[in-house]
């Protein structure tokens, strides 16, 4: 078996997720983002005749979690979660009792310089979760200046997008940008000193390029629809997001599924015929406690939203 560097990731909002899923020992569950199997192990432990199907598009995560879940009724599948319906149908599964989607990247991906996600460690500029397709280096070196501005603005809400894109284009005309620190240095150089003080100035741009490399928002949109279709009545969908673009998408979908009549308030009778398809289990997003943030600072921006299908 191929050896993987130590795969470490602290599952975020673990207790809240396990409770929120209301696991039935005979139920069928999906962990759409198995990572290091932190959530999956706790879900699988509660199953008797039930089954867990765990997905990840990262082959390293699949290798590790297959091992970690080997003594449980769990099946690990190397796939983008946007294909979960097809993958489950081919195993005879048409409906499930609960689905967890814990978005973003794992600590293993972030901390492993070979994966090229981090502005803190030097490594080849890669950022592909699936290890397939277009790399971050290809985007940075081949996309036009306008396309780079669009990515930095749309996925990173980076106010210095123009200056960063202009400097990328200037540098790459002298020498290809090949490593994470090459890119980090260009970003730092592009942002005025007074805006570099508190947060790392690379955070937004690295997030933006990562989202573009992995088509994250497109996958999320399809994955949410697929999840909702797969849920049984009474089944629950739990999504943990880490930034506002993901959270907005989840909130919008939950709102559409849980809203009833959309007739104008003055309308004497309902003519739209809309009925809610789901209910929000928690009106506000669930956030990690101060204790969790202190022990796992990466959990700080996490938001958990739970929906129940009617
Ligand atoms: C935050 S980690 C999950 C950690 C996991 N819950 C645990 O406890 O170890 C996110 C994982 O989701 C995977 N991922 C992100 N987007 C995905 C997608 N569209 N399809 C499948 N896996 C995805 C990443 O490769 C990463 O391993």
XYZ file of C-alpha atoms and ligand atoms in Angstrom:
337
model
C 0.000 0.000 0.000
C 1.231 3.499 -0.886
C 2.537 5.341 2.190
C 0.858 8.627 3.087
C 2.506 11.228 5.330
C 0.811 11.456 8.746
C -2.780 12.402 7.959
C -3.894 14.662 10.725
C -7.137 16.643 10.824
C -9.265 17.619 13.837
C -12.937 17.135 12.963
C -14.842 20.396 13.446
C -18.106 20.585 15.447
C -17.942 16.807 15.893
C -20.457 16.436 18.742
C -22.866 18.882 17.070
C -22.714 16.932 13.786
C -23.223 13.514 15.352
C -26.153 14.792 17.420
C -27.548 16.763 14.481
C -27.668 13.685 12.258
C -29.881 11.854 14.818
C -28.274 8.575 13.744
C -30.463 5.481 13.621
C -28.463 2.256 14.090
C -30.159 0.747 11.014
C -29.906 3.895 8.873
C -27.940 4.726 5.741
C -25.658 7.764 5.960
C -23.324 9.694 3.696
C -20.179 11.572 4.671
C -19.598 13.550 1.466
C -16.125 14.752 2.536
C -14.489 11.973 4.539
C -11.003 13.556 4.844
C -9.236 11.727 7.686
C -12.527 10.031 8.725
C -12.876 11.996 11.981
C -16.621 12.519 11.539
C -17.087 9.217 9.729
C -15.692 7.101 12.567
C -18.115 8.664 15.050
C -21.036 8.145 12.662
C -20.035 4.559 11.833
C -19.654 3.708 15.552
C -23.366 4.326 16.022
C -24.413 1.960 13.246
C -25.527 -1.658 13.728
C -27.233 -2.947 10.577
C -26.869 0.504 8.988
C -24.246 1.631 6.485
C -22.048 4.642 5.875
C -20.943 5.733 2.409
C -17.987 8.109 2.582
C -16.749 10.195 -0.352
C -13.639 12.208 -1.042
C -12.131 13.440 -4.276
C -8.647 13.255 -2.770
C -7.040 9.819 -3.273
C -4.810 10.367 -0.200
C -7.879 10.886 2.019
C -9.501 7.782 0.543
C -6.442 5.634 1.223
C -6.212 6.727 4.841
C -9.910 6.640 5.644
C -10.357 3.177 4.101
C -7.858 1.947 6.660
C -9.365 3.930 9.534
C -12.890 2.715 8.730
C -11.966 -0.885 7.940
C -13.641 -2.344 11.047
C -16.910 -0.430 10.510
C -19.868 -0.878 8.146
C -18.439 1.812 5.879
C -17.620 2.091 2.181
C -15.146 4.727 1.038
C -15.515 6.042 -2.503
C -12.978 8.166 -4.391
C -15.260 10.667 -6.105
C -16.406 14.253 -6.198
C -19.550 14.435 -4.055
C -21.414 16.020 -6.944
C -21.518 12.489 -8.397
C -22.865 10.900 -5.235
C -26.281 10.020 -6.680
C -24.812 8.036 -9.548
C -22.228 6.370 -7.295
C -24.828 5.349 -4.727
C -27.334 4.164 -7.323
C -24.721 1.816 -8.771
C -24.572 0.267 -5.268
C -28.361 -0.023 -5.075
C -28.826 2.979 -2.751
C -31.621 5.368 -3.783
C -32.329 7.146 -0.502
C -30.478 7.899 2.718
C -31.211 9.042 6.275
C -28.569 11.710 6.620
C -25.754 13.480 4.823
C -22.811 15.479 6.176
C -20.803 17.859 3.968
C -17.750 19.337 5.747
C -16.407 21.728 3.131
C -12.973 23.130 2.400
C -9.601 21.487 2.713
C -8.231 19.191 5.406
C -5.302 20.120 7.640
C -3.386 17.326 5.922
C -3.869 19.024 2.542
C -2.964 22.444 3.940
C 0.071 21.311 5.905
C 1.578 19.057 3.248
C 3.861 21.265 1.100
C 3.663 18.736 -1.741
C -0.025 19.533 -2.213
C 0.747 23.211 -2.810
C -2.219 24.738 -0.923
C -0.386 26.803 1.658
C 1.258 30.208 1.619
C 3.174 29.181 4.738
C 5.084 26.215 3.251
C 7.036 26.237 0.027
C 5.950 23.683 -2.551
C 4.919 23.302 -6.173
C 1.869 25.486 -6.863
C -0.715 22.704 -7.202
C -3.896 22.988 -5.010
C -5.767 20.143 -6.740
C -7.799 18.117 -4.251
C -8.257 15.264 -6.731
C -4.649 15.450 -8.021
C -6.198 15.724 -11.503
C -6.925 18.587 -13.882
C -5.606 22.121 -14.103
C -3.104 23.157 -11.394
C -2.842 26.502 -9.639
C 0.444 27.090 -11.498
C -1.356 26.693 -14.837
C -4.008 29.224 -13.839
C -1.446 31.711 -12.552
C 0.849 31.367 -15.577
C -1.679 30.980 -18.405
C -4.861 32.852 -17.573
C -5.230 36.403 -18.902
C -4.905 39.363 -16.560
C -8.674 39.972 -16.775
C -9.413 36.332 -15.898
C -7.094 36.542 -12.886
C -8.793 39.731 -11.683
C -12.176 38.019 -12.003
C -11.030 34.980 -9.954
C -9.441 37.096 -7.216
C -12.503 39.331 -6.946
C -15.206 36.708 -7.286
C -13.749 33.953 -5.098
C -11.510 35.961 -2.762
C -13.300 39.318 -2.539
C -9.758 40.711 -2.809
C -9.795 44.501 -3.063
C -6.255 44.551 -4.502
C -7.129 42.078 -7.265
C -6.011 44.452 -10.038
C -2.616 45.118 -8.557
C -2.006 41.415 -7.749
C -3.028 40.309 -11.266
C -0.857 42.998 -12.879
C 2.172 41.891 -10.846
C 1.539 38.213 -11.629
C 1.494 39.017 -15.343
C 4.645 41.138 -15.061
C 6.607 38.499 -13.112
C 5.583 35.562 -15.248
C 6.823 37.352 -18.377
C 10.308 37.154 -16.801
C 10.081 33.711 -15.158
C 7.261 31.183 -14.647
C 5.621 31.285 -11.201
C 6.089 27.747 -9.958
C 5.948 27.625 -6.167
C 3.587 28.714 -3.413
C 6.165 31.118 -1.999
C 6.796 32.663 -5.448
C 3.106 33.512 -5.564
C 2.948 34.572 -1.903
C 5.793 37.046 -2.451
C 4.064 38.621 -5.467
C 0.847 39.024 -3.465
C 2.652 40.601 -0.497
C 4.454 42.991 -2.846
C 1.101 43.997 -4.436
C -0.674 44.978 -1.208
C 0.075 48.309 0.514
C 1.969 47.896 3.822
C -0.830 49.305 5.990
C -3.187 46.541 4.766
C -0.650 43.803 5.505
C -0.580 44.307 9.261
C -3.192 42.078 10.833
C -4.070 39.159 8.585
C -1.784 37.318 6.226
C -2.216 39.228 2.933
C -2.136 35.965 0.931
C -5.215 34.400 2.534
C -7.847 35.754 0.153
C -5.910 35.183 -3.074
C -4.917 31.628 -2.140
C -8.535 30.881 -1.259
C -9.688 32.342 -4.582
C -7.249 30.347 -6.682
C -8.029 27.152 -4.750
C -11.764 27.618 -5.357
C -11.098 28.134 -9.083
C -8.731 25.152 -9.381
C -11.255 22.797 -7.765
C -14.485 24.295 -9.134
C -15.648 24.290 -5.520
C -18.808 26.363 -5.813
C -20.021 24.491 -8.902
C -19.528 21.152 -7.074
C -21.294 22.486 -4.010
C -24.324 23.638 -5.991
C -24.708 20.224 -7.676
C -23.846 18.360 -4.459
C -26.535 20.175 -2.477
C -29.217 19.335 -5.054
C -28.084 15.699 -5.188
C -28.099 15.479 -1.385
C -31.593 16.878 -1.111
C -32.894 14.426 -3.748
C -31.330 11.501 -1.904
C -32.748 12.322 1.526
C -35.720 10.366 2.860
C -38.565 12.283 4.517
C -37.256 13.075 8.005
C -33.660 12.780 6.744
C -31.163 15.499 7.607
C -28.597 17.462 5.622
C -25.728 19.020 7.591
C -23.300 21.394 5.906
C -20.225 22.971 7.506
C -18.927 26.009 5.595
C -15.751 28.007 6.125
C -16.311 31.194 4.139
C -19.141 33.477 3.143
C -19.406 32.310 -0.496
C -20.094 28.723 0.555
C -22.357 29.786 3.391
C -24.427 32.062 1.153
C -25.034 29.216 -1.297
C -26.118 26.848 1.483
C -28.368 29.479 3.071
C -30.040 30.239 -0.272
C -30.770 26.572 -0.982
C -32.072 25.955 2.535
C -34.330 29.006 2.198
C -35.808 27.801 -1.098
C -36.474 24.304 0.250
C -37.977 25.482 3.529
C -40.161 28.334 2.314
C -43.891 27.857 1.940
C -46.303 30.265 0.304
C -44.666 33.109 -1.637
C -47.866 35.027 -2.431
C -47.802 38.769 -1.625
C -48.744 39.347 2.059
C -51.910 41.203 0.991
C -53.182 38.303 -1.127
C -56.412 37.003 0.529
C -55.791 33.390 -0.519
C -52.741 31.447 -1.576
C -52.444 31.160 -5.348
C -48.820 30.015 -5.577
C -49.472 26.588 -4.088
C -45.936 26.395 -2.667
C -45.462 24.121 0.317
C -42.260 23.796 2.323
C -40.202 20.746 1.380
C -37.981 20.992 4.432
C -37.554 22.734 7.765
C -34.544 24.478 9.251
C -33.472 22.584 12.379
C -31.479 25.581 13.634
C -32.476 29.085 12.579
C -28.948 30.442 13.098
C -25.762 28.689 12.085
C -24.093 26.642 14.842
C -20.591 27.976 15.635
C -17.695 26.291 17.449
C -17.358 27.074 21.152
C -14.502 29.237 22.456
C -12.932 26.051 23.782
C -13.039 24.365 20.376
C -11.532 27.457 18.709
C -8.781 27.559 21.357
C -7.866 23.912 20.793
C -8.408 23.994 17.016
C -8.000 27.563 15.665
C -8.865 26.377 12.140
C -12.441 25.812 13.323
C -12.884 29.564 13.906
C -14.826 30.398 10.746
C -16.913 27.189 10.699
C -20.705 27.438 10.433
C -22.962 24.393 10.632
C -26.449 24.524 9.116
C -28.927 21.668 9.542
C -31.988 21.021 7.385
C -34.637 18.305 7.726
C -36.595 17.079 4.727
C -40.363 16.910 5.245
C -12.528 19.721 5.912
S -12.002 18.268 5.148
C -13.039 17.042 5.833
C -12.538 16.488 7.120
C -13.322 15.334 7.657
N -14.672 15.700 7.993
C -12.625 14.724 8.862
O -13.236 14.668 9.928
O -11.475 14.324 8.753
C -12.671 18.426 3.562
C -12.423 17.231 2.660
O -13.376 17.321 1.622
C -12.801 16.951 0.413
N -13.610 17.600 -0.620
C -13.779 18.922 -0.823
N -14.612 19.129 -1.843
C -15.005 17.908 -2.282
C -15.883 17.463 -3.309
N -16.513 18.318 -4.113
N -16.071 16.140 -3.455
C -15.435 15.259 -2.637
N -14.580 15.614 -1.673
C -14.370 16.932 -1.491
C -11.366 17.415 0.516
O -10.553 16.677 -0.336
C -11.073 17.187 2.000
O -10.484 15.926 2.199
